[in-house]
Coordinates of N, CA and C and ligand atoms in Angstrom, one line a residue:
M1 N 14.2 13.0 50.3 CA 12.6 13.7 51.0 C 12.8 15.1 51.8
K2 N 11.7 15.3 51.1 CA 12.0 17.0 51.6 C 11.0 16.9 51.9
L3 N 10.1 17.3 53.7 CA 9.0 17.4 54.0 C 8.5 19.2 55.4
Y4 N 8.6 19.9 54.7 CA 8.4 21.1 54.8 C 6.5 21.2 55.3
L5 N 6.2 21.1 56.6 CA 5.0 21.1 56.9 C 4.9 22.0 58.1
D6 N 3.4 22.7 58.4 CA 3.3 23.3 59.2 C 2.8 22.4 60.5
F7 N 4.2 22.3 61.3 CA 3.6 21.4 62.4 C 4.7 21.3 63.2
D8 N 4.4 20.7 64.8 CA 5.7 21.0 65.8 C 6.4 20.0 65.9
P9 N 7.4 20.3 65.3 CA 8.4 19.0 65.3 C 8.8 18.7 66.9
C10 N 9.0 17.1 67.4 CA 9.5 17.3 68.0 C 10.8 16.9 68.0
Q11 N 11.4 16.3 69.7 CA 12.8 16.4 69.5 C 13.2 15.6 68.4
E12 N 12.5 14.1 68.1 CA 12.8 13.2 67.7 C 13.1 13.4 66.4
C13 N 11.6 14.5 66.1 CA 11.5 14.7 64.1 C 13.0 15.7 64.0
N14 N 13.0 16.2 64.8 CA 14.3 17.5 63.9 C 15.5 16.6 64.3
T15 N 15.5 15.1 65.3 CA 16.9 15.0 64.8 C 16.6 14.1 63.4
M16 N 16.3 13.6 63.3 CA 15.4 12.8 62.2 C 15.6 13.7 60.8
M17 N 14.9 14.7 60.8 CA 14.9 15.2 59.9 C 16.5 16.1 59.5
A18 N 17.5 16.6 60.1 CA 18.5 16.6 60.2 C 19.4 15.1 59.8
E19 N 19.2 14.5 60.2 CA 19.5 13.5 59.5 C 19.4 12.9 58.3
L20 N 18.6 13.3 57.7 CA 17.8 12.9 56.7 C 18.1 14.4 55.5
S21 N 19.1 15.1 55.8 CA 19.3 16.3 55.5 C 20.5 16.0 55.5
S22 N 21.7 15.6 56.1 CA 22.8 15.2 56.5 C 23.5 14.9 55.3
P23 N 24.8 15.5 54.7 CA 25.2 15.2 53.9 C 26.1 13.2 53.7
E24 N 26.1 13.0 54.7 CA 25.9 11.3 55.1 C 25.1 11.1 53.9
M25 N 23.7 11.5 54.3 CA 22.5 11.0 53.7 C 22.5 10.7 52.5
L26 N 23.2 12.3 51.7 CA 23.0 12.5 50.1 C 24.0 11.6 49.8
F27 N 25.2 10.8 50.5 CA 26.0 10.1 49.7 C 26.0 8.7 50.4
A28 N 24.7 8.6 50.7 CA 24.8 7.3 51.5 C 23.8 6.6 50.3
D29 N 23.6 5.2 50.2 CA 22.7 3.9 49.1 C 21.3 4.4 49.9
E30 N 20.3 3.8 48.5 CA 19.2 4.1 48.5 C 18.7 3.4 49.6
K31 N 18.9 2.1 49.4 CA 18.4 1.4 51.2 C 18.2 2.1 52.3
T32 N 19.8 2.9 52.9 CA 19.7 3.6 53.5 C 18.4 4.8 54.1
R33 N 18.6 5.4 52.6 CA 17.8 6.4 52.8 C 16.5 6.1 52.6
S34 N 16.0 5.1 52.0 CA 14.4 4.6 52.4 C 14.5 4.2 53.8
D35 N 15.1 3.6 54.1 CA 15.2 3.0 55.8 C 14.7 4.2 56.6
E36 N 15.7 5.6 56.5 CA 15.7 6.4 57.3 C 15.2 7.6 56.8
S37 N 13.8 7.1 55.6 CA 12.6 7.8 55.5 C 11.4 7.2 55.9
A38 N 11.4 6.0 55.7 CA 11.0 4.7 56.5 C 10.4 5.4 58.4
K39 N 11.4 5.3 58.1 CA 11.5 5.4 60.5 C 10.9 6.4 60.5
F40 N 11.2 7.7 60.1 CA 10.9 9.4 60.1 C 9.2 9.1 59.8
L41 N 9.3 8.4 58.6 CA 7.0 8.3 58.5 C 6.5 7.3 59.3
R42 N 7.3 6.7 60.0 CA 6.3 5.8 61.4 C 6.6 6.3 62.2
H43 N 7.4 7.6 62.7 CA 7.5 8.2 63.8 C 6.4 8.7 64.0
L44 N 5.6 9.6 62.5 CA 4.8 11.0 62.4 C 3.6 9.9 62.4
T45 N 3.6 8.9 61.6 CA 2.2 7.7 62.0 C 1.6 8.0 63.3
Y46 N 3.2 7.4 63.9 CA 2.7 7.4 65.8 C 2.4 8.4 66.8
N47 N 3.4 9.2 66.2 CA 3.3 10.7 67.2 C 2.7 12.0 66.8
H48 N 2.6 11.9 64.9 CA 1.8 13.0 64.8 C 0.8 13.1 64.1
N49 N 0.1 12.1 64.3 CA -0.8 11.2 62.9 C -2.0 12.6 62.4
E50 N -1.5 13.8 62.9 CA -2.5 15.1 62.3 C -1.7 15.3 61.0
V51 N -0.4 15.1 61.4 CA 0.4 15.4 59.9 C 0.0 15.0 58.8
V52 N 0.5 13.7 59.6 CA 0.0 12.2 57.7 C -1.3 12.6 57.4
Q53 N -2.4 13.3 58.5 CA -4.0 12.9 57.9 C -3.4 14.5 56.9
A54 N -3.0 15.7 56.9 CA -3.2 16.8 56.3 C -2.0 16.3 54.8
V55 N -0.7 15.6 55.2 CA -0.6 15.2 53.8 C -1.3 14.0 53.1
M56 N -2.4 13.7 53.9 CA -2.8 12.6 52.9 C -4.0 13.1 52.2
E57 N -4.4 14.5 52.7 CA -5.5 15.1 52.5 C -4.8 16.4 51.4
D58 N -3.9 16.4 51.2 CA -2.5 16.9 50.2 C -2.6 16.4 48.5
L59 N -2.7 15.0 48.5 CA -2.5 14.3 47.9 C -3.6 14.5 47.3
P60 N -3.5 15.0 45.3 CA -4.2 14.7 44.7 C -4.6 14.0 44.0
K61 N -5.8 13.0 44.8 CA -6.0 12.1 44.7 C -7.8 12.2 45.5
Q62 N -8.6 11.6 44.8 CA -9.8 11.4 45.0 C -10.0 10.8 46.3
K63 N -11.1 11.6 47.1 CA -10.9 11.0 48.3 C -12.5 10.5 48.6
K64 N -12.7 9.5 48.5 CA -14.2 9.2 49.0 C -14.6 8.3 50.0
G65 N -16.0 9.1 50.9 CA -16.3 8.2 52.2 C -15.5 8.3 52.6
S66 N -14.8 9.8 53.4 CA -14.4 10.1 54.3 C -15.4 10.3 55.5
R67 N -15.1 10.3 56.8 CA -15.7 10.8 57.9 C -15.2 12.0 58.1
T68 N -16.4 12.5 58.7 CA -16.6 14.2 58.9 C -16.7 14.4 60.1
Ligands
LIG1 ZN1 8.1 13.9 66.2

């Protein structure tokens, strides 16, 4: 998973992004990798919700009834 977003990663983000792109992770099995990705996404959801919102808005799908 590659995630280059315009936000201020905290220490935890940096650690997890480093883990995700580490050589160990490249050779890890799929479950480990998806676990790590899920962990990172969960962290983003709870700690950097604006990033998640931005990603959602970036997705090429129709959004209706969004609050403004
Ligand atoms: Zn963070």
